[in-house]
mmCIF file of C-alpha atoms and ligand atoms in Angstrom:
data_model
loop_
_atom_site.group_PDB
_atom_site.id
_atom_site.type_symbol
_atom_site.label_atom_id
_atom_site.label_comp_id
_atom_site.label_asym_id
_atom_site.label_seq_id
_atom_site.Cartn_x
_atom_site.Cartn_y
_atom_site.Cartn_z
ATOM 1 C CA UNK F 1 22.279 6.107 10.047
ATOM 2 C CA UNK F 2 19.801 4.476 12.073
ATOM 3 C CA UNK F 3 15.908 4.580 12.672
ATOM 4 C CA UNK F 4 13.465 4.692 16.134
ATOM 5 C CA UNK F 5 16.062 5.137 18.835
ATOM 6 C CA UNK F 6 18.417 2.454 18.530
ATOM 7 C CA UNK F 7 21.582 2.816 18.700
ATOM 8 C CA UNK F 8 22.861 2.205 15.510
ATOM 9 C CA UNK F 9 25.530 0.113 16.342
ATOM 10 C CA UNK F 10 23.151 -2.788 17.674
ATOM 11 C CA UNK F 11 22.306 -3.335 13.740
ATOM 12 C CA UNK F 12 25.834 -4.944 12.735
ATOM 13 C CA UNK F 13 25.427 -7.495 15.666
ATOM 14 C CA UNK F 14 25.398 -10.907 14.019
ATOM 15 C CA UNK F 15 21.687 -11.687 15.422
ATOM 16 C CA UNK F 16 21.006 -8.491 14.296
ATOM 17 C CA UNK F 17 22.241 -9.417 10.840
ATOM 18 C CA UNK F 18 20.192 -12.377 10.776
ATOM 19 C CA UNK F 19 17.131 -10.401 11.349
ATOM 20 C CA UNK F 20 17.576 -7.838 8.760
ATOM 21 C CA UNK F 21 18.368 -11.050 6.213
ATOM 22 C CA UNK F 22 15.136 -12.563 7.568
ATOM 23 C CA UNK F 23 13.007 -9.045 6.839
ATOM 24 C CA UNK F 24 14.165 -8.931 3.109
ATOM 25 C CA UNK F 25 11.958 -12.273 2.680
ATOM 26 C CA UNK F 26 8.641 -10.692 4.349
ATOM 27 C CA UNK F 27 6.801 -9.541 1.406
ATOM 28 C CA UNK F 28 5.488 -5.949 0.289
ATOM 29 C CA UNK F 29 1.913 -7.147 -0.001
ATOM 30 C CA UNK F 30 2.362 -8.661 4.083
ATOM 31 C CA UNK F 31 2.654 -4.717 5.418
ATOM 32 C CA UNK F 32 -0.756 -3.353 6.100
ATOM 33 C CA UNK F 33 -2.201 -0.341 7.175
ATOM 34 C CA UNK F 34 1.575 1.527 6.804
ATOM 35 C CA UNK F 35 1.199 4.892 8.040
ATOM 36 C CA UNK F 36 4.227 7.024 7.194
ATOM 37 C CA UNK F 37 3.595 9.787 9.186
ATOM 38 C CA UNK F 38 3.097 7.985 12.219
ATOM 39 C CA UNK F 39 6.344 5.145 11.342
ATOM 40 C CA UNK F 40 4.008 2.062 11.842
ATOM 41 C CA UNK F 41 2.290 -0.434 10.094
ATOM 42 C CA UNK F 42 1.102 -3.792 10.745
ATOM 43 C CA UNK F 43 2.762 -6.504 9.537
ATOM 44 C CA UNK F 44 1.588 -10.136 9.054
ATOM 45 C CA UNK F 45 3.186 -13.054 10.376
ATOM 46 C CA UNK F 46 3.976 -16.363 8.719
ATOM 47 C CA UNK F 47 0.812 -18.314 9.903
ATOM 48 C CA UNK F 48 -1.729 -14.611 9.344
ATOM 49 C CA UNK F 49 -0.887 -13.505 12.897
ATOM 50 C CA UNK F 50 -1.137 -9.362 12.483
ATOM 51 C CA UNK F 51 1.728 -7.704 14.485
ATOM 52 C CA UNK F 52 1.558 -4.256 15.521
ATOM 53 C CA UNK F 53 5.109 -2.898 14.433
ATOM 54 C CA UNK F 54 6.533 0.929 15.117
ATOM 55 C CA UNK F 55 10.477 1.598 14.811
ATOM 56 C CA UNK F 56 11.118 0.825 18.710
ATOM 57 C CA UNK F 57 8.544 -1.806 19.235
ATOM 58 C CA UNK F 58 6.362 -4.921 17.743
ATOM 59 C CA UNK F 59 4.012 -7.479 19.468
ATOM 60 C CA UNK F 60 5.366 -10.624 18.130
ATOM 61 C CA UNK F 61 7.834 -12.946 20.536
ATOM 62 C CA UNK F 62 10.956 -12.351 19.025
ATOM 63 C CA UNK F 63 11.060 -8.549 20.581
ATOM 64 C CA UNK F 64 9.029 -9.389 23.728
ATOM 65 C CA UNK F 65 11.882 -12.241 24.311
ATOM 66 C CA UNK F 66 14.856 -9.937 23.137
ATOM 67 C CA UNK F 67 13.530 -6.405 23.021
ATOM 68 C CA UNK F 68 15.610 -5.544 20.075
ATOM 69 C CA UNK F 69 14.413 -4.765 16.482
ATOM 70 C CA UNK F 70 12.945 -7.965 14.949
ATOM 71 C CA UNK F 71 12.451 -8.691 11.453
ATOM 72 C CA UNK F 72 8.970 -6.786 11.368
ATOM 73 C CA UNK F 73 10.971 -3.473 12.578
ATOM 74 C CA UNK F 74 13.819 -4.127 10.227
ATOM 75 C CA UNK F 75 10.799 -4.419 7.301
ATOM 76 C CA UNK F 76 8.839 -1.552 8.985
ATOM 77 C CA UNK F 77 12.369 0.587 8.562
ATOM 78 C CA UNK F 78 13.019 -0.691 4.739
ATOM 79 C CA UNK F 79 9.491 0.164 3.293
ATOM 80 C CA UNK F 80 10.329 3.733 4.964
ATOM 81 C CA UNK F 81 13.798 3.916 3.537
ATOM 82 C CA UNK F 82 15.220 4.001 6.573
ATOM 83 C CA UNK F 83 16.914 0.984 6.693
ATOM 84 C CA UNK F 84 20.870 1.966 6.868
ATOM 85 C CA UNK F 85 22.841 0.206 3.750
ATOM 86 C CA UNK F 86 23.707 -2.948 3.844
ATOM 87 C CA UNK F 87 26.963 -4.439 2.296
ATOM 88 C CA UNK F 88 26.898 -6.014 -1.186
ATOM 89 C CA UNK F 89 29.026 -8.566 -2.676
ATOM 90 C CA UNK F 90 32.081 -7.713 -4.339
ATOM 91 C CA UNK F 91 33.393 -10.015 -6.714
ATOM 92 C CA UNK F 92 36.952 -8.876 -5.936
ATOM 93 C CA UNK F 93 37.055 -9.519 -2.437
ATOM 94 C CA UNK F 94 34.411 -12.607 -3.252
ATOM 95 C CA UNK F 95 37.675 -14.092 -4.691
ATOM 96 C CA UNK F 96 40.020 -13.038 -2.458
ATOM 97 C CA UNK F 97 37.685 -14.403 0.169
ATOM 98 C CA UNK F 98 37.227 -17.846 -1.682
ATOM 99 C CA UNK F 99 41.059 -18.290 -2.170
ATOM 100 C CA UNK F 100 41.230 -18.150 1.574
ATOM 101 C CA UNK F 101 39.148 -20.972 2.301
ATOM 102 C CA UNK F 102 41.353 -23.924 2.371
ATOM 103 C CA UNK F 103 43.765 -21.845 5.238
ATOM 104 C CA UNK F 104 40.777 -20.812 6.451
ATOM 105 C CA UNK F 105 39.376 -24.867 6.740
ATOM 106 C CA UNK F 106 42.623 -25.657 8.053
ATOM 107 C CA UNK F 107 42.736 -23.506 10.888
ATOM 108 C CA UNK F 108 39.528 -25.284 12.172
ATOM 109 C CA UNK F 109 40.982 -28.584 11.460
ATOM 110 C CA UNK F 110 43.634 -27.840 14.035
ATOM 111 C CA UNK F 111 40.826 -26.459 16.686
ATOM 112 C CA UNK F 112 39.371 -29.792 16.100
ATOM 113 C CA UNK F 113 42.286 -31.860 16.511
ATOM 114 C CA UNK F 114 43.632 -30.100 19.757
ATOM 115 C CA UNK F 115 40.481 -30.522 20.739
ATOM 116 C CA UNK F 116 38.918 -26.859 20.955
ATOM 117 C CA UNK F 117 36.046 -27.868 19.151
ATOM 118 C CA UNK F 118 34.013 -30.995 18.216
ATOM 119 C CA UNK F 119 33.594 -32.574 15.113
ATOM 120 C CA UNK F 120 29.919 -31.385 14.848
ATOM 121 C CA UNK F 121 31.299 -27.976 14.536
ATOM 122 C CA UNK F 122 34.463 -28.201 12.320
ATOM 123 C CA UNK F 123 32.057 -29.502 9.821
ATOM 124 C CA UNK F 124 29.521 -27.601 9.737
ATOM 125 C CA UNK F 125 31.872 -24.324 9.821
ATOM 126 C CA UNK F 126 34.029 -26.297 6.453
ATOM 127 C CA UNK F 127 30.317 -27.102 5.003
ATOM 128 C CA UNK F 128 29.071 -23.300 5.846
ATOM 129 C CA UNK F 129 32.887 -22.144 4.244
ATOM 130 C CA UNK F 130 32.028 -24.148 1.547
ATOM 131 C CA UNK F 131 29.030 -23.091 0.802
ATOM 132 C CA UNK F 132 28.007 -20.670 -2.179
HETATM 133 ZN ZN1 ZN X 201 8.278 -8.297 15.358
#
């Protein structure tokens, strides 16, 4: 499934992923003027800038600089229901996933201490692993 004429593989790249997370925190109330017939709307930005959003295009920097769906697409395409699926925790794998995490640390540790990676990084990757 995917919306506009992307193809929809683009959508599981991890920037990609990070956009769509960003959209789900642009609120219902920030979409104006949403024309479902015509896919667009205009969406407002963070400090009341208005962007001009359709499926396959928007006015704010993020798609001029990458000209690939930005948030205000992604948000455009979820308030049309046309934003494919995306995956939900499962508590089974959740704990499979968790009991993994001290190999998982441990593998980094040994990047680190052959050198394939600083220090920086081997702690923020066992702080991100970590993490809830
Ligand atoms: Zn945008």
């Amino acid at each position: 499934m995917t919306f506009g004429n992307w193809d929809a593989s683009i959508h599981s790249k991890t920037d990609q992923i990070k956009r769509i997370n960003t959209s789900k925190q642009i609120k219902s109330k920030n979409v104006v003027d949403l024309d479902a017939q015509c896919q667009t709307a205009r969406i407002s930005g963070s400090s009341g800038e208005l962007y001009e959003v359709t499926l396959d295009h928007c006015t704010c920097f993020d798609f001029d600089a990458k000209r690939g769906p930005c948030k205000h697409i992604y948000k455009l395409a979820d308030e049309m229901g046309l934003l494919p699926p995306q995956p939900t925790l499962n508590a089974e794998k959740a704990e499979t996933f968790k009991q993994s995490i001290p190999a998982e640390i441990e593998r980094f540790k040994q990047e680190y201490l052959a050198g394939a990676i600083s220090a920086d990084k081997f702690i923020k990757i066992a702080n991100a692993l970590n993490s809830k």
